[in-house]
C-alpha angles and dihedrals in degrees: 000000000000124000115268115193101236094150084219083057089089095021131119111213110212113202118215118186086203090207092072109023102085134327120212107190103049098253093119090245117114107238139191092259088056088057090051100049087058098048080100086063092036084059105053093047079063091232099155093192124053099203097198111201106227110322087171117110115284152170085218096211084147088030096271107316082109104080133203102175115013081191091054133083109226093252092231081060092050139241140324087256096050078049093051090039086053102054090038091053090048085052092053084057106043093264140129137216115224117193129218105233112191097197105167093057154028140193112280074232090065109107093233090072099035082060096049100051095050093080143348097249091036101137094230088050092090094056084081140038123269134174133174090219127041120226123202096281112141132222112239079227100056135274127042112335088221116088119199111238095194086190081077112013096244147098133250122214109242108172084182127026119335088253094073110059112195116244117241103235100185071078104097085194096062084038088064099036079056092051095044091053091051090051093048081058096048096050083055093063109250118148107224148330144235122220122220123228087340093164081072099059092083089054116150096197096186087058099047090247121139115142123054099004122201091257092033093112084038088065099044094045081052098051095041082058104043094039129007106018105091090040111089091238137148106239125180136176137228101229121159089172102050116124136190087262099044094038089083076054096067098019103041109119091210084056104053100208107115145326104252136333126240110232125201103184092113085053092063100048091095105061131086112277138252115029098354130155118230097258099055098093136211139153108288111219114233080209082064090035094051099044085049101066089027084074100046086052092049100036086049108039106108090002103060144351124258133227116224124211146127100197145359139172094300096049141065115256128286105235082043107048089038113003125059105260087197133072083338104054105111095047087044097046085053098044090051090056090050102050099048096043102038091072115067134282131063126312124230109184120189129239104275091008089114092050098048101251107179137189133299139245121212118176093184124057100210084076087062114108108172117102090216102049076051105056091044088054087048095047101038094054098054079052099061104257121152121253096236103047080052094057093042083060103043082047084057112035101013109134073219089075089069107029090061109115132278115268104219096161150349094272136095113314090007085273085284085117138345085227131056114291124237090241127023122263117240113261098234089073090103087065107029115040141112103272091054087050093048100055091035106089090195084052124144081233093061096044085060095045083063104046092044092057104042089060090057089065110026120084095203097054083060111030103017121125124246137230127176115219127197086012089176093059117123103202101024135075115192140168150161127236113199136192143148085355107305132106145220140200121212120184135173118175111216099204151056089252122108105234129231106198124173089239088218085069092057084039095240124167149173089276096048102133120196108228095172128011139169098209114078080219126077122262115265096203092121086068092037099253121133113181123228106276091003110154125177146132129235137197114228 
C-alpha cells in the first residue's frame, strides 16, 4: 500500500469518559475543565485525537448517550465556553477534539420527543417510530423494545432504555436535524466525530430489521455529504455487526461514507457459543482471536482503513479480559499495546489503559452505576440465577469496570476529585496511577510513549503489509509487517509459559534487531525462547 496522506493515518485517538477522567470543582463528577487541566499530560503521552463521550445536556439515565440538547453542554460537565477553550487548548498543543454523535436516538426529554408524544399529527411525531401494535423487538436493556404512550394509544420503538426512543431516519427531515448538529460542531472547530451504533440507524422495525438496513449505507453516504465530507475530519462507527467483508463498505475512500468502522468481533470471543449473551462467559481462543484480526488486516488493506483497540467505555479492561492483571501486569499490559498497535489502522487507546487500570471489584451492588449491570442484576435474578454467577459476570464484562475513575496518584480519590466521587474509585489506585507511571521510567506509560511515537514516523508501522505466521499456535501471535522491502516481526506471547520457537519460523536472523521490547533483558529469539508475557518488534 502507498502512502496516502490521511493526516490519522499516523494519528493516536485518546478516549476520555469525561464523567471519570478528572474533576476540577470538588462535586465528585469529572468536567471539561478537568480535561483541560490534564492536556499537559495528554501531550506528553504523544495522542494526537480527545474523543470526548457525550459532553451534550442529559438526564443521563444511560450516562449521557441519551441526549436532551446536542447544542448544549450537560451543565455538571460545564459550559459552551469551557467546551470552545478546550478545543482551542488541545489545538495549542497539536491535538483534536472528536465528538460523540447518538444518532439513532434521543432522550425521551429532547424537545423533539416531547413534541411527538403529545399528539399523532404533532409535526415533530414522524421524527420517531410509532406503532399501534408492538412486535417482538428487545430492548438491549432488557424487556420489549415498544413503550405504551396512553396520551395517544400507541408505542414508541426504544432499542435501549425507554428513555432513548429511537429516530425515525426514512424521515429527511431528521436526516437533516442530524446533519445541521454535525456541522455546528464542526464551525466550532472539533476534528471528528464518532457515531454511535451507526449500523441502527437503517432499522425497519415492522420487519424486524435493526441493524444494517437496506438504505443504511444510503443515509451515511447522505450525512458525509451533506455534513462532514468536505471537511478534513476523523470520522468512526459504532458497529457491533461489521464484518471483514462489510468493513470496505463503511472505510473505502471511493465510497464516502467514513473514515474507518469500529469492530467488535474479538469482543465477543469470551462468551458461551452459540447464541450467548454477553454475560454468559467462557475462555476466549487466541486461534479464534488471532484469525479474527488477521482478517480485518488482510480484507482492508488497499480497500479501507482499520481501527485498533482493545477496550473502551462499554468494555472490561484490557490487562484484565486478555492480559494477566497479577504478578504479570506490567509485561501484559505492554505486549497488549504492542500487538494491537503494531498492525494498521488507527489506534484508540482508552483512559488508564497506559497506565494498566483494571477492573473492579464491587462487592456491593449499591456502588454499581451502569443501567445495564443493573438491569441484569435485576433480571437474572427474577430468573433464578445465583447470586454469585450473577456478580463473576458483572467482575468480567460490567461497562462499570471502565467508567471507575482515573487514577492520577496515590491520594484520596486517587486525585480524580477533592470531593466523593460519583462512583467509587477502584482500590488498587494506591498502586497503579499517573504519578507512579510518570517517575517510573519502565513505566506502561513510557512504553506507550514509544509506541505512540514511533508510528508517527515509520511508514511501515502505517501502510505496511501483513502476514500471520504460526497461525495454529496456541500461546503465540506473530506476524510480519512489510514495506519497501523490508520486513518486521511483531510478537506478543499470550501466557505464563515460557516459549520454545524454532527462530526460522518467525524469520529471525543474525541481523534481527529489537526496536521495542517489554522485557528490560534482551530477547532471546535468536535461541528460540520467548518469556511469559514477553511483546516486542524486530526488525528482520
Amino acid at each position: 500500500m502507498h502512502k496516502q496522506d490521511c493526516w490519522w493515518h499516523r494519528s493516536s485517538v485518546y478516549q476520555i469518559y469525561p464523567r471519570s477522567f478528572c474533576d476540577s470543582d470538588g462535586d465528585g463528577i469529572g468536567d471539561l475543565a478537568g480535561i483541560r487541566s490534564k492536556l499537559d499530560y495528554l501531550a506528553l503521552l504523544g495522542v494526537d485525537v480527545l474523543w470526548l463521550c457525550p459532553v451534550y445536556a442529559s438526564p443521563n439515565d444511560d450516562n449521557g448517550y441519551d441526549i436532551a440538547d446536542y447544542g448544549r453542554i450537560m451543565q455538571e460537565f460545564g459550559t459552551m465556553a469551557d467546551m470552545e477553550l478546550l478545543i482551542a487548548e488541545a489545538g495549542k498543543r497539536g491535538m483534536k477534539i472528536m465528538m460523540d454523535i447518538v444518532a439513532n436516538h434521543t432522550s425521551d426529554e429532547h424537545k423533539w420527543f416531547m413534541e411527538a408524544r403529545k399528539s399523532a399529527d404533532n409535526p415533530y411525531r414522524d421524527y420517531y417510530i410509532w406503532a399501534k401494535q408492538p412486535n417482538a423487538l428487545s430492548s438491549t436493556f432488557g424487556g420489549s423494545a415498544w413503550q405504551y404512550e396512553a396520551e395517544t394509544g400507541e408505542y414508541y420503538l426504544h432499542l435501549f432504555s425507554k428513555k432513548q426512543p429511537d429516530l425515525n431516519w426514512r424521515n429527511p427531515r431528521v436526516r437533516q436535524e442530524i446533519a445541521d448538529i454535525l456541522i455546528f460542531w464542526l464551525d466550532k472547530g472539533i476534528g471528528g466525530f464518532r457515531f454511535d451504533v451507526i449500523d441502527l440507524i437503517g432499522k425497519v422495525p415492522e420487519q424486524g430489521i435493526t441493524a444494517n438496513g437496506p438504505r443504511l449505507h444510503e443515509y451515511v453516504r447522505e450525512l458525509n455529504e451533506k455534513s462532514f465530507g468536505p471537511r478534513n475530519v476523523l470520522t468512526v462507527g459504532e458497529s457491533w455487526t461489521a464484518t471483514p467483508e462489510t468493513g470496505p463498505l463503511w472505510s473505502s475512500p471511493a465510497r464516502h461514507e467514513l473514515s474507518m468502522i469500529f469492530q467488535f468481533g474479538h469482543l465477543t470471543l469470551d462468551q458461551a457459543q452459540p447464541g450467548g449473551e454477553k454475560w454468559d462467559l467462557a475462555p476466549y481462543s487466541l486461534l479464534d482471536l488471532k484469525s479474527l484480526l488477521s482478517r480485518w488486516q488482510t480484507e482492508l488493506y488497499g480497500r479501507g482503513w482499520n481501527s485498533l483497540f482493545w477496550n473502551n467505555h462499554d468494555t472490561p479492561r484490557a490487562v484484565s479480559r486478555f492480559g494477566d492483571e497479577g504478578e504479570y501486569r506490567l509485561k501484559s499490559a505492554k505486549m497488549l499495546a504492542t500487538v494491537m498497535y503494531g498492525m494498521a489502522g488507527t489506534p484508540f487507546i482508552y483512559q488508564g489503559e497506559e497506565i494498566g487500570m483494571t477492573n473492579v471489584r464491587f462487592t456491593d451492588m449499591a456502588d454499581y452505576r451502569d443501567i445495564e449491570t443493573l438491569h441484569l442484576y435485576r433480571d437474572r435474578l427474577a430468573a433464578g440465577h445465583g447470586a454469585g454467577s450473577i456478580m463473576a459476570s458483572i467482575y468480567a464484562k460490567g461497562r462499570d469496570n471502565a467508567r471507575t475513575p482515573m487514577q492520577w496518584d496515590g491520594g484520596e480519590h486517587a486525585g480524580f476529585s477533592s470531593g466523593a466521587p460519583w462512583i467509587k474509585v477502584n482500590p488498587n489506585y494506591s498502586e497503579i496511577n499517573v504519578d507512579a507511571a510518570l517517575r517510573d521510567p519502565y513505566s506502561i506509560f513510557h512504553f506507550y510513549r514509544r509506541l505512540i511515537a514511533l508510528r508517527k514516523t515509520a511508514d511501515w508501522l502505517v501502510y505496511g503489509s501483513y502476514e500471520l505466521l504460526l497461525p495454529r499456535h496456541e500461546q503465540l501471535f506473530a506476524y510480519v509487517r512489510e514495506y519497501d522491502n523490508r520486513r518486521y516481526l511483531v510478537f506478543g506471547n499470550f501466557s505464563r509459559q515460557t516459549l520454545a520457537i524454532n527462530p526460522a519460523d518467525l524469520r529471525i536472523s543474525p541481523q534481527a534487531a529489537s526496536i521495542l521490547h517489554n522485557y528490560t533483558a534482551v530477547p532471546l529469539l535468536e535461541q528460540g525462547i520467548i518469556r511469559p508475557w514477553e511483546g516486542g518488534i524486530i526488525s528482520l
